[in-house]
């Protein structure tokens, strides 16, 4: 079966946002091998079923405890947590990256997840002065600056506003993959790409609040400010604030987690995560950007000529294969599910291509699950692995026509010192023994 | 439609009309008092908006810095251990290892005042007086060879101080400079002859808890 021409239905007609893509050519099982990519017909030599053991499997013949004895009652787990057998599925940090754990980052275990929604407790954390623990009864949001009336809201006020919205958006730190500018560094998509998460937010459009205060005609910017010990601030163009920013108190159907800004954060769809100020206490309206530390010293992109781009807000289209990856090696020859995530801050994902030979040949992946603008999008390629070395890559396409560049293409424009906005194509080398590592290829 | 049904419809329509809140003014929240606005109004802009009245000298700043900042940032702003470096790095931005500091990289002095006022000292934020903050900012300028030892920084002369990298920034131009990334003709087959591995993460081994045992394949 030749896969190369089976992809166009996903690519066509993409101005429309599709929810679920079970087109007729997509639900067919498709297998991809290196040979398949080279053009030969494959899927002929599926391996035979595994040999049955000589002795019966005790997992079947012996009754386990959980089948005989009663388990925990309903009161034992008033707030449920994952099975104890999932204890590896945790956020991890890299201690040497930062001087202190209060101003640090940990990473989402992308290789352990599927679908598009990140469980709240696994969303990566980045804070600059530790987690503020705020009693919602003591929290206030103030709208001040160039407004007719400066206003103060309690959390209860905010929850009484009409026009509540629920939106799924990815949040990616601009420094995601920032350690990889000079070459492959960290072994695991959790570390190379784990500063991203995707949840459903509940809140009200920021515009609703600004309308209440009455924005003056000379206003052009807003400043969002947190009430944590870093008093995080970012300037946001008023146009964006009015277009789609949300003041959110909910994530994935419940209150924000403390580490994600409980009780209130601003949602800035498609734009770099640092702007999504957590523990939001104030929106000040002004006529100029504030040029604060996080938009000058940090989150500016130093290029090779010594000049820096600033206000590089939107996150370019990007993708990564999460399985296989260094923390999720291949363990079996024969059928395996290759999967990954793609996203774009400019719109929705229209297509993802995958290569298993380092970019010599490509095949278009199957997308499954909702395809939403500025949201993670899940892709799959069913592979048939005969134990040969693989060089796995993916490239994303978005609804503006942007195609994820190679790392080399990026470096040509941006040099290696920009830290932020590294959306280059990732390569994983799968060895013959299944072990997988982070590499760069020519 | 029967008469009673018509009436019912009319009643329902009325009920719904009075029910959903039309946008406009909702009388939710309340007007902020001037004292409340002032209490949180700590932000400073490059044009000086937001600077409080006050002043401080390099000399006062040095004392304050040694007492409250040097344990992390070093006596000369060189950064103790992995804590941020605050001085030096001038003319390093084009080099292989640029050193981005207040002196070498930051474009605006207002940012220094604003940031120290809101976030430093780390773990005891918003504890410095306006004068102390002026003094510390003056000392940081002095450490970066931007002002002399006898300099006194104040709200009045603040705008006269220019930082070396003030002209070093321009607005996002990706849509122009990286236009080639859009609508690119992509190759699907036989896109390159050779693929060689250029570098590997394993070689530098900086990943925590890396799985050092090779997996077993069946």
XYZ file of C-alpha atoms in Angstrom, chain A:
442
model
C 0.000 0.000 0.000
C 1.388 3.349 -0.953
C 0.666 6.081 1.551
C 2.026 9.065 -0.196
C -1.134 10.261 -1.863
C -3.669 9.480 0.797
C -3.457 12.749 2.616
C -5.123 15.421 0.604
C -8.562 15.185 2.154
C -7.094 16.506 5.374
C -5.427 19.375 3.660
C -8.266 20.604 1.505
C -10.870 23.138 2.517
C -9.237 24.142 5.710
C -10.773 27.500 6.306
C -13.428 25.596 8.168
C -12.532 24.315 11.609
C -13.311 20.656 11.794
C -14.129 18.817 14.930
C -13.124 15.220 14.526
C -11.672 14.044 11.249
C -12.895 10.590 10.534
C -12.890 10.943 6.775
C -13.224 7.748 4.835
C -9.583 7.414 3.974
C -8.525 8.231 7.517
C -10.117 5.444 9.463
C -8.522 2.781 7.302
C -5.602 1.127 9.026
C -2.454 2.244 7.394
C 1.017 1.020 8.022
C 4.146 2.886 7.273
C 7.594 1.449 6.883
C 10.799 2.880 5.570
C 10.236 0.822 2.444
C 6.712 2.186 2.177
C 8.042 5.687 2.200
C 10.438 4.836 -0.576
C 7.459 3.892 -2.647
C 7.305 0.117 -2.444
C 4.081 -1.627 -1.562
C 4.203 -2.873 2.005
C 1.923 -4.225 4.711
C 2.409 -7.616 3.136
C 4.790 -9.116 5.669
C 2.987 -8.640 8.951
C 4.690 -10.747 11.617
C 2.917 -13.881 12.767
C 1.076 -13.945 16.096
C 3.336 -14.313 19.125
C 4.167 -17.892 20.130
C 1.780 -19.204 22.813
C 3.574 -20.218 26.019
C 3.863 -23.862 26.922
C 2.408 -23.196 30.388
C -0.864 -21.281 30.860
C -0.552 -17.629 31.890
C -1.053 -17.265 35.683
C -2.511 -13.786 35.016
C -5.425 -15.760 33.604
C -5.461 -18.989 35.582
C -4.910 -17.592 39.089
C -7.572 -15.422 40.651
C -5.977 -12.122 41.746
C -6.794 -10.397 45.065
C -8.756 -7.640 43.376
C -11.133 -10.221 41.950
C -11.730 -11.878 45.332
C -11.666 -9.127 47.978
C -13.554 -5.876 48.282
C -11.821 -2.739 47.168
C -11.936 0.778 48.633
C -15.372 2.271 49.176
C -16.544 5.554 47.730
C -15.365 7.671 50.663
C -11.749 6.550 50.343
C -10.935 8.894 47.460
C -12.980 12.088 47.703
C -10.715 13.667 45.118
C -9.470 10.923 42.829
C -5.898 10.580 41.662
C -4.268 8.320 39.075
C -3.573 4.642 39.732
C -0.459 3.966 41.812
C 0.894 2.180 38.767
C 1.067 5.498 36.946
C 3.509 7.082 39.362
C 6.026 7.736 36.590
C 3.591 10.055 34.909
C 4.742 13.264 36.554
C 6.097 16.679 35.732
C 9.875 16.709 35.929
C 12.372 19.513 36.156
C 15.997 19.984 35.175
C 17.746 21.325 38.235
C 20.743 22.873 36.509
C 18.566 25.081 34.304
C 17.761 27.699 36.921
C 19.213 29.073 40.148
C 16.171 28.476 42.308
C 13.123 26.252 42.259
C 10.815 29.201 42.989
C 11.803 30.789 39.729
C 11.959 27.709 37.628
C 10.136 25.411 35.308
C 9.051 21.818 35.077
C 7.838 19.915 32.066
C 4.663 18.164 30.928
C 5.228 14.404 30.345
C 4.000 14.533 26.751
C 5.193 10.979 26.030
C 2.762 9.598 28.648
C -0.324 11.403 27.335
C -2.737 10.967 24.462
C -5.584 12.903 22.916
C -5.327 16.675 23.104
C -6.271 17.646 26.672
C -3.530 17.906 29.278
C -4.667 16.723 32.721
C -4.568 19.731 35.069
C -2.023 18.222 37.442
C 0.420 17.527 34.611
C 0.423 20.976 33.026
C 3.998 22.253 33.145
C 4.723 24.978 35.664
C 6.731 28.130 35.220
C 6.681 30.752 37.904
C 9.007 33.548 38.864
C 8.382 33.856 42.578
C 6.877 30.520 43.585
C 3.202 29.563 43.725
C 0.952 32.193 45.297
C -1.642 30.485 47.523
C -4.612 32.830 47.350
C -7.905 32.694 49.223
C -10.413 33.555 46.503
C -12.453 35.564 49.014
C -9.388 37.836 49.360
C -8.731 38.158 45.650
C -9.571 41.312 43.710
C -9.283 42.242 40.061
C -8.851 45.944 39.307
C -9.279 47.647 35.947
C -7.444 50.984 35.981
C -5.587 53.456 33.789
C -7.179 54.981 30.688
C -10.758 54.083 31.561
C -13.817 56.166 32.369
C -14.278 54.418 35.718
C -11.610 52.327 37.491
C -13.380 49.192 38.732
C -12.786 46.463 41.309
C -14.268 42.986 41.057
C -14.437 40.110 43.497
C -14.355 36.537 42.210
C -18.097 36.334 42.880
C -18.688 39.431 40.756
C -16.779 37.876 37.872
C -18.790 34.679 38.036
C -22.050 36.614 37.723
C -21.162 38.145 34.366
C -23.195 37.128 31.336
C -21.397 35.743 28.309
C -19.294 33.058 29.999
C -17.124 31.098 27.533
C -15.336 27.740 27.381
C -12.308 27.545 25.088
C -9.590 24.998 24.467
C -6.182 26.574 23.887
C -2.579 25.484 24.049
C -0.219 27.465 26.223
C 3.412 27.213 25.158
C 6.300 28.893 26.910
C 8.323 30.886 24.388
C 11.419 29.135 25.777
C 10.073 25.670 24.937
C 12.911 23.862 23.065
C 15.127 26.823 23.958
C 17.898 24.517 25.149
C 18.165 22.991 21.689
C 19.341 25.990 19.638
C 22.969 24.854 19.545
C 22.210 21.200 18.936
C 20.536 18.229 20.584
C 20.786 18.582 24.368
C 18.044 16.919 26.345
C 16.940 13.345 25.941
C 13.173 13.292 26.085
C 10.285 15.145 24.508
C 9.226 15.995 28.056
C 12.344 18.171 28.297
C 12.647 19.334 24.704
C 8.938 20.079 24.144
C 7.207 19.775 27.519
C 6.660 23.482 28.148
C 3.275 23.230 26.500
C -0.155 22.225 27.739
C -3.682 22.312 26.413
C -6.757 22.708 28.582
C -10.288 24.040 28.418
C -10.629 27.421 30.091
C -13.783 28.840 31.598
C -14.159 32.560 32.079
C -15.416 35.760 30.508
C -13.992 37.709 27.608
C -11.696 40.466 28.848
C -13.625 42.774 26.518
C -16.679 42.417 28.749
C -14.766 43.849 31.701
C -13.087 46.573 29.669
C -16.490 47.629 28.321
C -17.754 47.979 31.890
C -14.889 50.314 32.754
C -15.126 52.220 29.465
C -11.829 52.253 27.570
C -10.705 55.749 26.521
C -10.235 56.400 22.822
C -6.460 56.977 23.091
C -5.857 53.567 24.703
C -3.627 51.152 22.782
C -2.189 48.709 25.301
C -3.068 46.916 28.495
C -0.756 45.800 31.267
C -1.682 42.514 32.951
C -0.279 42.155 36.468
C -0.136 39.203 38.843
C -0.365 39.288 42.609
C 2.417 36.753 43.183
C 5.763 37.758 44.686
C 7.135 38.418 41.182
C 4.178 40.761 40.487
C 4.489 39.455 36.924
C 3.605 41.999 34.262
C 3.226 41.934 30.508
C 2.026 44.553 28.039
C -0.611 43.262 25.618
C -1.863 45.236 22.590
C -5.428 46.423 23.236
C -6.480 44.961 19.900
C -5.586 41.468 21.106
C -7.178 42.095 24.504
C -10.468 42.976 22.851
C -10.271 40.246 20.229
C -10.003 36.999 22.158
C -8.372 37.328 25.590
C -10.262 35.708 28.452
C -10.186 36.281 32.174
C -10.410 32.661 33.312
C -11.069 30.996 36.645
C -11.633 27.481 35.359
C -9.538 24.818 33.673
C -10.788 21.435 32.535
C -14.110 22.009 34.244
C -12.834 22.886 37.717
C -11.048 25.804 39.359
C -7.582 26.702 38.090
C -4.833 24.873 39.929
C -2.762 27.097 42.275
C 0.297 26.618 40.069
C -1.732 27.753 37.050
C -2.845 31.001 38.683
C -5.738 30.188 41.030
C -8.085 31.947 41.362
C -7.692 33.966 38.135
C -5.456 34.180 35.084
C -5.539 35.855 31.726
C -5.734 33.663 28.619
C -3.967 35.071 25.545
C -4.740 32.537 22.773
C -1.877 31.531 20.498
C 0.599 33.867 22.171
C 3.611 33.037 24.317
C 2.829 31.579 27.719
C 4.583 34.280 29.737
C 1.856 36.721 28.708
C -0.863 34.584 30.307
C -0.357 36.302 33.656
C -1.414 34.104 36.570
C -2.886 35.221 39.899
C -4.231 38.164 37.888
C -4.908 41.198 40.088
C -4.856 44.137 37.729
C -5.461 45.209 34.145
C -4.150 48.692 33.510
C -5.075 50.409 30.264
C -2.485 52.690 28.635
C -1.308 54.288 25.417
C 2.207 52.743 25.237
C 3.805 49.417 26.045
C 5.416 49.349 29.496
C 8.673 47.675 28.374
C 8.867 45.675 31.572
C 11.507 43.119 32.421
C 9.659 40.202 30.804
C 9.415 42.029 27.474
C 12.959 43.466 27.362
C 15.491 41.473 29.397
C 13.494 38.306 28.729
C 11.201 37.184 25.911
C 13.078 39.175 23.289
C 14.916 37.224 20.624
C 18.601 38.080 20.243
C 19.683 37.484 16.640
C 23.132 36.875 15.225
C 23.703 40.553 14.369
C 23.358 41.534 18.031
C 19.917 43.116 17.525
C 16.823 41.692 19.160
C 13.300 41.144 18.014
C 10.750 42.255 20.546
C 7.008 41.661 20.857
C 7.361 38.264 19.171
C 4.110 37.188 20.701
C 2.570 34.576 18.411
C 3.782 30.986 18.653
C 4.787 29.585 15.246
C 3.448 26.218 14.070
C 5.304 23.319 15.644
C 5.019 19.583 16.127
C 6.779 16.725 17.862
C 6.527 12.963 17.811
C 5.859 11.993 21.422
C 6.045 8.217 20.836
C 8.547 6.882 20.130
C 10.844 9.306 21.913
C 13.784 8.904 24.313
C 11.555 8.289 27.339
C 9.235 6.061 25.313
C 11.440 3.681 23.319
C 10.091 1.072 20.915
C 9.750 -2.283 22.646
C 8.242 -4.471 19.968
C 8.906 -5.264 16.373
C 5.863 -5.322 14.120
C 2.909 -2.973 14.555
C 3.546 0.157 16.617
C 1.628 3.394 16.982
C 3.667 6.467 16.182
C 1.936 9.533 17.584
C 2.551 13.168 18.336
C 1.205 16.665 18.735
C 1.035 19.693 16.470
C -0.095 23.240 17.190
C -0.011 26.769 15.845
C -0.646 30.141 17.429
C -1.860 31.518 14.098
C -4.773 29.207 13.475
C -5.466 25.513 13.282
C -3.356 22.610 12.084
C -4.225 21.530 8.557
C -1.762 18.696 8.102
C 1.185 16.916 9.687
C 3.808 14.966 7.759
C 5.995 12.293 9.302
C 9.320 10.894 8.127
C 11.050 7.849 9.553
C 14.209 8.194 7.484
C 15.444 11.604 8.603
C 13.487 13.621 6.065
C 14.261 11.736 2.855
C 10.660 10.649 2.471
C 7.492 11.918 4.078
C 3.986 10.654 4.570
C 0.966 12.546 5.822
C -0.216 11.517 9.256
C -3.776 10.783 10.325
C -5.251 13.422 12.593
C -7.668 12.254 15.258
C -9.702 14.181 17.784
C -10.837 17.796 17.587
C -8.930 20.128 15.271
C -9.329 23.544 16.901
C -7.562 26.833 16.330
C -4.689 27.510 18.723
C -5.070 24.084 20.288
C -2.909 20.983 20.387
C -3.851 18.574 17.623
C -3.158 14.838 17.807
C -1.690 12.860 14.909
C -0.924 9.190 14.291
C 0.950 6.994 11.879
C 0.639 3.252 12.330
C 4.064 1.796 11.643
C 5.325 -1.699 11.071
C 8.820 -1.810 12.546
C 11.173 -4.532 11.439
C 13.931 -3.490 13.842
C 15.837 -1.169 11.557
C 17.232 2.177 12.664
C 14.727 5.026 12.272
C 15.166 8.778 12.148
C 11.741 10.059 13.124
C 10.585 13.578 12.282
C 7.316 15.482 11.960
C 6.410 18.767 10.300
C 3.247 20.780 10.883
C 1.234 22.937 8.483
C -1.226 25.571 9.677
C -4.242 27.370 8.256
C -2.159 30.424 7.286
C 0.024 28.262 5.033
C 2.957 28.237 7.453
C 5.121 25.121 7.258
C 7.240 24.151 10.263
C 10.878 24.817 9.284
C 13.940 22.668 9.912
C 16.303 23.708 12.684
C 18.844 24.633 10.039
C 16.373 26.916 8.247
C 15.604 28.599 11.565
C 19.242 29.095 12.485
C 19.890 30.749 9.127
C 17.489 33.560 10.060
C 17.832 33.598 13.823
C 21.310 32.410 14.755
C 21.668 30.329 17.923
C 21.329 32.917 20.688
C 17.652 33.733 20.568
C 16.625 31.267 23.342
C 12.951 31.749 22.486
C 10.686 30.537 19.684
C 12.539 27.419 18.611
C 9.933 25.604 16.504
C 12.349 23.619 14.324
C 11.707 20.047 13.240
C 12.752 17.534 15.919
C 14.568 14.295 15.084
C 14.557 11.130 17.194
C 17.009 8.353 16.382
C 15.468 4.940 17.127
C 18.270 2.407 17.468
C 17.962 -1.227 16.442
C 17.312 -2.154 20.072
C 14.467 0.337 20.271
C 16.389 2.816 22.395
C 15.599 6.311 21.188
C 17.624 9.499 21.447
C 17.544 13.143 20.571
C 19.748 13.877 17.566
C 20.170 16.371 14.791
C 20.613 15.292 11.201
C 21.909 16.893 8.043
